[in-house]
Every structure is written in C-alpha cells, then in structure tokens.
PDB file of C-alpha atoms in Angstrom:
ATOM      1  CA  MET X 189       6.027   8.609  14.021  1.00 47.00           C
ATOM      2  CA  LEU X 190       3.302   6.146  15.051  1.00 45.00           C
ATOM      3  CA  ILE X 191       1.305   8.899  16.773  1.00 50.00           C
ATOM      4  CA  HIS X 192       1.473  11.024  13.591  1.00 51.00           C
ATOM      5  CA  LEU X 193       0.180   8.090  11.511  1.00 50.00           C
ATOM      6  CA  LEU X 194      -2.640   7.393  13.983  1.00 52.00           C
ATOM      7  CA  LYS X 195      -3.758  11.043  13.751  1.00 57.00           C
ATOM      8  CA  GLN X 196      -4.145  10.649   9.974  1.00 58.00           C
ATOM      9  CA  ILE X 197      -6.482   7.657  10.327  1.00 61.00           C
ATOM     10  CA  SER X 198     -10.152   8.637  10.145  1.00 61.00           C
ATOM     11  CA  ALA X 199     -12.554   8.108  13.075  1.00 64.00           C
ATOM     12  CA  LYS X 200     -14.450   5.441  11.115  1.00 64.00           C
ATOM     13  CA  VAL X 201     -11.264   3.417  10.619  1.00 64.00           C
ATOM     14  CA  LYS X 202     -10.379   3.761  14.317  1.00 63.00           C
ATOM     15  CA  LYS X 203     -13.853   2.517  15.320  1.00 66.00           C
ATOM     16  CA  THR X 204     -13.546  -0.449  12.950  1.00 67.00           C
ATOM     17  CA  PHE X 205     -10.176  -1.425  14.469  1.00 62.00           C
ATOM     18  CA  LEU X 206     -11.551  -1.047  18.008  1.00 59.00           C
ATOM     19  CA  ILE X 207     -14.630  -3.202  17.291  1.00 65.00           C
ATOM     20  CA  PHE X 208     -12.450  -5.830  15.638  1.00 63.00           C
ATOM     21  CA  ILE X 209     -10.053  -5.932  18.619  1.00 60.00           C
ATOM     22  CA  ILE X 210     -12.853  -6.070  21.223  1.00 60.00           C
ATOM     23  CA  TYR X 211     -14.636  -8.824  19.323  1.00 61.00           C
ATOM     24  CA  SER X 212     -11.364 -10.738  19.055  1.00 56.00           C
ATOM     25  CA  ILE X 213     -10.633 -10.477  22.783  1.00 55.00           C
ATOM     26  CA  MET X 214     -14.174 -11.510  23.753  1.00 54.00           C
ATOM     27  CA  GLY X 215     -14.014 -14.488  21.410  1.00 52.00           C
ATOM     28  CA  ASN X 216     -10.694 -15.550  22.932  1.00 47.00           C
ATOM     29  CA  VAL X 217     -12.204 -15.518  26.438  1.00 45.00           C
ATOM     30  CA  TYR X 218     -15.130 -17.768  25.486  1.00 47.00           C
ATOM     31  CA  ALA X 219     -13.411 -20.238  23.161  1.00 48.00           C
ATOM     32  CA  GLN X 220     -10.038 -21.885  23.560  1.00 55.00           C
ATOM     33  CA  GLU X 221      -9.650 -22.526  19.817  1.00 78.00           C
ATOM     34  CA  LEU X 222      -9.414 -18.797  19.016  1.00 83.00           C
ATOM     35  CA  ASN X 223      -6.055 -17.042  18.800  1.00 86.00           C
ATOM     36  CA  LEU X 224      -5.612 -13.287  18.539  1.00 88.00           C
ATOM     37  CA  GLY X 225      -2.535 -11.541  17.188  1.00 90.00           C
ATOM     38  CA  LEU X 226      -1.061  -8.232  16.145  1.00 91.00           C
ATOM     39  CA  LYS X 227       1.461  -7.676  13.342  1.00 90.00           C
ATOM     40  CA  ILE X 228       3.460  -4.516  12.690  1.00 90.00           C
ATOM     41  CA  ASN X 229       5.749  -4.089   9.708  1.00 89.00           C
ATOM     42  CA  SER X 230       7.640  -1.247   8.045  1.00 89.00           C
ATOM     43  CA  GLY X 231      10.050  -0.963   5.181  1.00 88.00           C
ATOM     44  CA  ALA X 232      10.954   0.661   1.886  1.00 85.00           C
ATOM     45  CA  VAL X 233       8.539   1.023  -1.026  1.00 82.00           C
ATOM     46  CA  ARG X 234       8.679   2.197  -4.636  1.00 77.00           C
ATOM     47  CA  ILE X 235       5.443   3.171  -6.341  1.00 73.00           C
ATOM     48  CA  HIS X 236       5.581   2.617 -10.109  1.00 71.00           C
ATOM     49  CA  SER X 237       3.046   3.598 -12.798  1.00 72.00           C
ATOM     50  CA  ASN X 238       3.025   1.872 -16.182  1.00 72.00           C
ATOM     51  CA  ASN X 239       0.341   4.347 -17.324  1.00 75.00           C
ATOM     52  CA  LEU X 240       2.623   7.299 -16.591  1.00 74.00           C
ATOM     53  CA  GLN X 241       5.474   5.773 -18.609  1.00 74.00           C
ATOM     54  CA  THR X 242       3.103   4.956 -21.514  1.00 78.00           C
ATOM     55  CA  SER X 243       1.767   8.520 -21.429  1.00 79.00           C
ATOM     56  CA  PHE X 244       5.321   9.891 -21.617  1.00 75.00           C
ATOM     57  CA  ILE X 245       6.173   7.681 -24.620  1.00 76.00           C
ATOM     58  CA  MET X 246       3.024   8.822 -26.465  1.00 78.00           C
ATOM     59  CA  ARG X 247       3.667  12.491 -25.629  1.00 77.00           C
ATOM     60  CA  ILE X 248       7.242  12.306 -26.960  1.00 74.00           C
ATOM     61  CA  ALA X 249       6.021  10.624 -30.172  1.00 77.00           C
ATOM     62  CA  LEU X 250       3.451  13.408 -30.761  1.00 76.00           C
ATOM     63  CA  ASP X 251       5.664  16.395 -29.929  1.00 75.00           C
ATOM     64  CA  ALA X 252       9.042  16.592 -31.680  1.00 69.00           C
ATOM     65  CA  ASP X 253      10.128  19.457 -29.407  1.00 69.00           C
ATOM     66  CA  ILE X 254      10.290  17.197 -26.355  1.00 67.00           C
ATOM     67  CA  LEU X 255      13.821  15.873 -26.012  1.00 67.00           C
ATOM     68  CA  GLN X 256      13.305  14.033 -22.736  1.00 69.00           C
ATOM     69  CA  LEU X 257      10.348  13.221 -20.474  1.00 69.00           C
ATOM     70  CA  GLU X 258      10.935  10.759 -17.683  1.00 71.00           C
ATOM     71  CA  ALA X 259       9.999  10.040 -14.088  1.00 71.00           C
ATOM     72  CA  PRO X 260      12.764   8.417 -12.048  1.00 70.00           C
ATOM     73  CA  LEU X 261      11.407   6.871  -8.854  1.00 70.00           C
ATOM     74  CA  LYS X 262      12.682   7.354  -5.328  1.00 74.00           C
ATOM     75  CA  SER X 263      12.287   4.881  -2.518  1.00 78.00           C
ATOM     76  CA  GLY X 264       9.770   5.756   0.150  1.00 83.00           C
ATOM     77  CA  PHE X 265       8.434   4.426   3.417  1.00 85.00           C
ATOM     78  CA  THR X 266       5.676   1.895   4.133  1.00 88.00           C
ATOM     79  CA  PHE X 267       3.987   1.081   7.438  1.00 90.00           C
ATOM     80  CA  VAL X 268       1.619  -1.856   8.000  1.00 91.00           C
ATOM     81  CA  ILE X 269      -0.339  -2.796  11.107  1.00 92.00           C
ATOM     82  CA  SER X 270      -2.806  -5.661  11.307  1.00 93.00           C
ATOM     83  CA  VAL X 271      -4.939  -7.563  13.777  1.00 92.00           C
ATOM     84  CA  PHE X 272      -5.851 -11.180  13.118  1.00 91.00           C
ATOM     85  CA  ILE X 273      -8.042 -13.917  14.582  1.00 91.00           C
ATOM     86  CA  GLU X 274      -7.287 -17.580  13.978  1.00 90.00           C
ATOM     87  CA  TYR X 275      -9.990 -20.172  14.666  1.00 89.00           C
ATOM     88  CA  SER X 276      -8.816 -23.802  14.765  1.00 86.00           C
ATOM     89  CA  ILE X 277     -11.129 -26.156  12.878  1.00 85.00           C
ATOM     90  CA  ASN X 278      -9.061 -29.277  13.622  1.00 82.00           C
ATOM     91  CA  ASP X 279      -5.395 -30.239  14.111  1.00 79.00           C
ATOM     92  CA  ASN X 280      -4.498 -29.501  10.474  1.00 83.00           C
ATOM     93  CA  ALA X 281      -6.726 -26.556   9.507  1.00 86.00           C
ATOM     94  CA  SER X 282      -7.867 -23.177  10.751  1.00 88.00           C
ATOM     95  CA  LEU X 283      -9.678 -20.059   9.502  1.00 90.00           C
ATOM     96  CA  VAL X 284      -7.932 -16.700   9.736  1.00 91.00           C
ATOM     97  CA  GLY X 285      -9.567 -13.270   9.615  1.00 92.00           C
ATOM     98  CA  GLU X 286      -7.190 -10.323   9.270  1.00 92.00           C
ATOM     99  CA  LEU X 287      -7.769  -6.570   9.230  1.00 92.00           C
ATOM    100  CA  THR X 288      -4.766  -4.648   7.878  1.00 92.00           C
ATOM    101  CA  TYR X 289      -4.002  -0.915   7.568  1.00 92.00           C
ATOM    102  CA  ASN X 290      -1.317  -0.005   4.990  1.00 89.00           C
ATOM    103  CA  PHE X 291       0.310   3.405   4.561  1.00 88.00           C
ATOM    104  CA  SER X 292       2.900   4.103   1.846  1.00 86.00           C
ATOM    105  CA  ASN X 293       4.734   7.331   1.053  1.00 85.00           C
ATOM    106  CA  SER X 294       6.903   7.667  -2.065  1.00 82.00           C
ATOM    107  CA  THR X 295       8.201  10.378  -4.421  1.00 80.00           C
ATOM    108  CA  ILE X 296       8.308  10.671  -8.208  1.00 77.00           C
ATOM    109  CA  ASN X 297      10.515  13.264  -9.916  1.00 76.00           C
ATOM    110  CA  ILE X 298       9.347  14.376 -13.360  1.00 76.00           C
ATOM    111  CA  ASP X 299      11.978  15.787 -15.742  1.00 76.00           C
ATOM    112  CA  HIS X 300      10.761  17.506 -18.932  1.00 72.00           C
ATOM    113  CA  ILE X 301      13.312  18.869 -21.424  1.00 73.00           C
ATOM    114  CA  ASP X 302      11.986  20.886 -24.391  1.00 73.00           C
ATOM    115  CA  ASP X 303      13.762  22.264 -27.446  1.00 68.00           C
ATOM    116  CA  ASP X 304      12.324  25.767 -27.889  1.00 65.00           C
ATOM    117  CA  LEU X 305      13.024  26.111 -31.624  1.00 61.00           C
ATOM    118  CA  ASP X 306      14.376  29.297 -33.180  1.00 59.00           C
ATOM    119  CA  ILE X 307      11.280  30.157 -35.222  1.00 60.00           C
ATOM    120  CA  ASN X 308      12.450  33.583 -36.466  1.00 59.00           C
ATOM    121  CA  GLY X 309      15.981  32.467 -37.325  1.00 58.00           C
ATOM    122  CA  ASN X 310      17.578  35.084 -35.052  1.00 60.00           C
ATOM    123  CA  GLY X 311      19.269  32.649 -32.655  1.00 57.00           C
ATOM    124  CA  GLY X 312      16.539  32.929 -30.013  1.00 59.00           C
ATOM    125  CA  GLY X 313      16.014  29.186 -29.578  1.00 61.00           C
ATOM    126  CA  ASP X 314      16.780  27.600 -26.243  1.00 69.00           C
ATOM    127  CA  ILE X 315      16.612  24.298 -24.394  1.00 69.00           C
ATOM    128  CA  LYS X 316      14.010  24.515 -21.622  1.00 72.00           C
ATOM    129  CA  THR X 317      14.168  22.154 -18.617  1.00 75.00           C
ATOM    130  CA  ILE X 318      11.273  21.688 -16.189  1.00 74.00           C
ATOM    131  CA  GLU X 319      11.738  19.586 -13.073  1.00 77.00           C
ATOM    132  CA  SER X 320       8.943  18.768 -10.674  1.00 78.00           C
ATOM    133  CA  GLU X 321       8.416  16.421  -7.757  1.00 79.00           C
ATOM    134  CA  ALA X 322       5.240  14.612  -6.698  1.00 78.00           C
ATOM    135  CA  VAL X 323       4.816  13.044  -3.267  1.00 81.00           C
ATOM    136  CA  ILE X 324       2.442  10.079  -3.388  1.00 81.00           C
ATOM    137  CA  LYS X 325       0.722   8.967  -0.199  1.00 84.00           C
ATOM    138  CA  LEU X 326      -1.348   5.810  -0.375  1.00 83.00           C
ATOM    139  CA  SER X 327      -3.358   4.374   2.497  1.00 87.00           C
ATOM    140  CA  TYR X 328      -5.828   1.516   2.485  1.00 87.00           C
ATOM    141  CA  LEU X 329      -7.596  -1.040   4.639  1.00 91.00           C
ATOM    142  CA  GLN X 330      -7.643  -4.694   3.752  1.00 91.00           C
ATOM    143  CA  LEU X 331      -9.933  -7.340   5.254  1.00 92.00           C
ATOM    144  CA  SER X 332      -8.811 -10.897   4.473  1.00 92.00           C
ATOM    145  CA  VAL X 333     -10.512 -14.222   5.126  1.00 91.00           C
ATOM    146  CA  LEU X 334      -8.043 -17.080   4.793  1.00 92.00           C
ATOM    147  CA  LYS X 335      -7.830 -20.816   5.338  1.00 91.00           C
ATOM    148  CA  LYS X 336      -4.614 -22.117   6.858  1.00 89.00           C
ATOM    149  CA  TYR X 337      -3.716 -25.787   6.307  1.00 89.00           C
ATOM    150  CA  TYR X 338      -0.809 -27.189   8.315  1.00 85.00           C
ATOM    151  CA  LEU X 339       1.241 -29.631   6.267  1.00 84.00           C
ATOM    152  CA  SER X 340       2.768 -31.352   9.310  1.00 78.00           C
ATOM    153  CA  GLY X 341       0.372 -30.915  12.252  1.00 66.00           C
ATOM    154  CA  THR X 342      -0.088 -27.652  14.167  1.00 60.00           C
ATOM    155  CA  ALA X 343       3.579 -26.657  13.909  1.00 66.00           C
ATOM    156  CA  GLY X 344       5.910 -26.175  10.990  1.00 75.00           C
ATOM    157  CA  PHE X 345       5.011 -25.525   7.366  1.00 86.00           C
ATOM    158  CA  TYR X 346       1.528 -24.517   6.275  1.00 87.00           C
ATOM    159  CA  ALA X 347      -0.344 -23.372   3.165  1.00 90.00           C
ATOM    160  CA  LEU X 348      -2.458 -20.226   3.311  1.00 90.00           C
ATOM    161  CA  GLY X 349      -5.114 -19.101   0.828  1.00 91.00           C
ATOM    162  CA  GLY X 350      -8.288 -17.055   0.645  1.00 91.00           C
ATOM    163  CA  PHE X 351      -9.690 -13.733  -0.458  1.00 90.00           C
ATOM    164  CA  GLY X 352      -9.646 -10.130   0.669  1.00 88.00           C
ATOM    165  CA  PHE X 353     -11.428  -6.827   0.319  1.00 87.00           C
ATOM    166  CA  ASP X 354      -9.589  -3.502  -0.012  1.00 85.00           C
ATOM    167  CA  TYR X 355     -10.810  -0.013   0.837  1.00 84.00           C
ATOM    168  CA  ILE X 356      -8.571   2.734  -0.526  1.00 79.00           C
ATOM    169  CA  GLY X 357      -8.579   5.936   1.532  1.00 69.00           C
ATOM    170  CA  THR X 358      -7.590   9.454   0.601  1.00 58.00           C
TER     171      THR X 358
END
C-alpha cells in the first residue's frame, strides 16, 4: 500500500522531501538543540461538499420533475506522513517546522430520481432512476511553521500555534 502511494507522488515532491530530510539530519549533527522526527498516520475520512448539496436543492426547486436528488457519502481512507524539525529556543519554547503529505480517498454516490410525465395521456409516463458513483482522491502538501510553548518545562503540556502553506496536487 505504501509503495503504491509513493509511486503516485511526483518527482518534485520526492525531491522536496529528500532535501528536507537531509537538511534536518545535517542540522541535527551540528546542533544539539535540533530534534528531527517522522510521523505517520492513517484513518477514515468523509469528504463533504456544501456546494453540491446547495446545487441539488436549487436544481430540485427549478425542476418539478425531479423527485429526489441526493449524494450520500461513504467513508474512505486517509494517509498522512510528515517530517518535522524542532529547534529549542530555551527551556520553555521551541520552533517547529513540519512538512506533511496528505492523501485522502473517498466516494460519493449520486442518486437522481425523475418523474417522466405522461405528456400524451396514453399512460407512457415512468419514474426514471439514475445512480452514479464518484471516487474523490485528494492529495496535498502542507508546510507549517509553529511555535511550541511548554506550560510546565520541557515535558508535559504545551501550546502550539503558527501558520502553514498548502499545495494541492492533482
């Protein structure tokens, strides 16, 4: 599974990860206050679209023939891998840089039920049902710069805040 996901990552993304990891390792050799880490996470995901639901509501309001138009969601899979560097400023604070790759895969089923009216009055009307399925794959890179403040020294609870940049892939 991991090998399949790595094949889908572009060469530019792979180079960025490699440079980030090499820089992190070199920094750790020359400075004791640098820590390097790797995080891997997976789980279930549901991708929801408010715009899709709003579009369905408007379409039903405009077309009296539509009896039902909905998109029930199915759970999918998400995979996250990240590399981070933590630089200690003092005993209570540190800066954290984190590069994260996220991949999510989910499915939306679209059900469309139409009332095909009997225009000629000869009993030819029928209820027409159309079912379709869309697989949504979402992958993106996120680069975060955070400040970590330990509430009780270098162990225990801490507060974390900062900003990040996202690059959405295809």
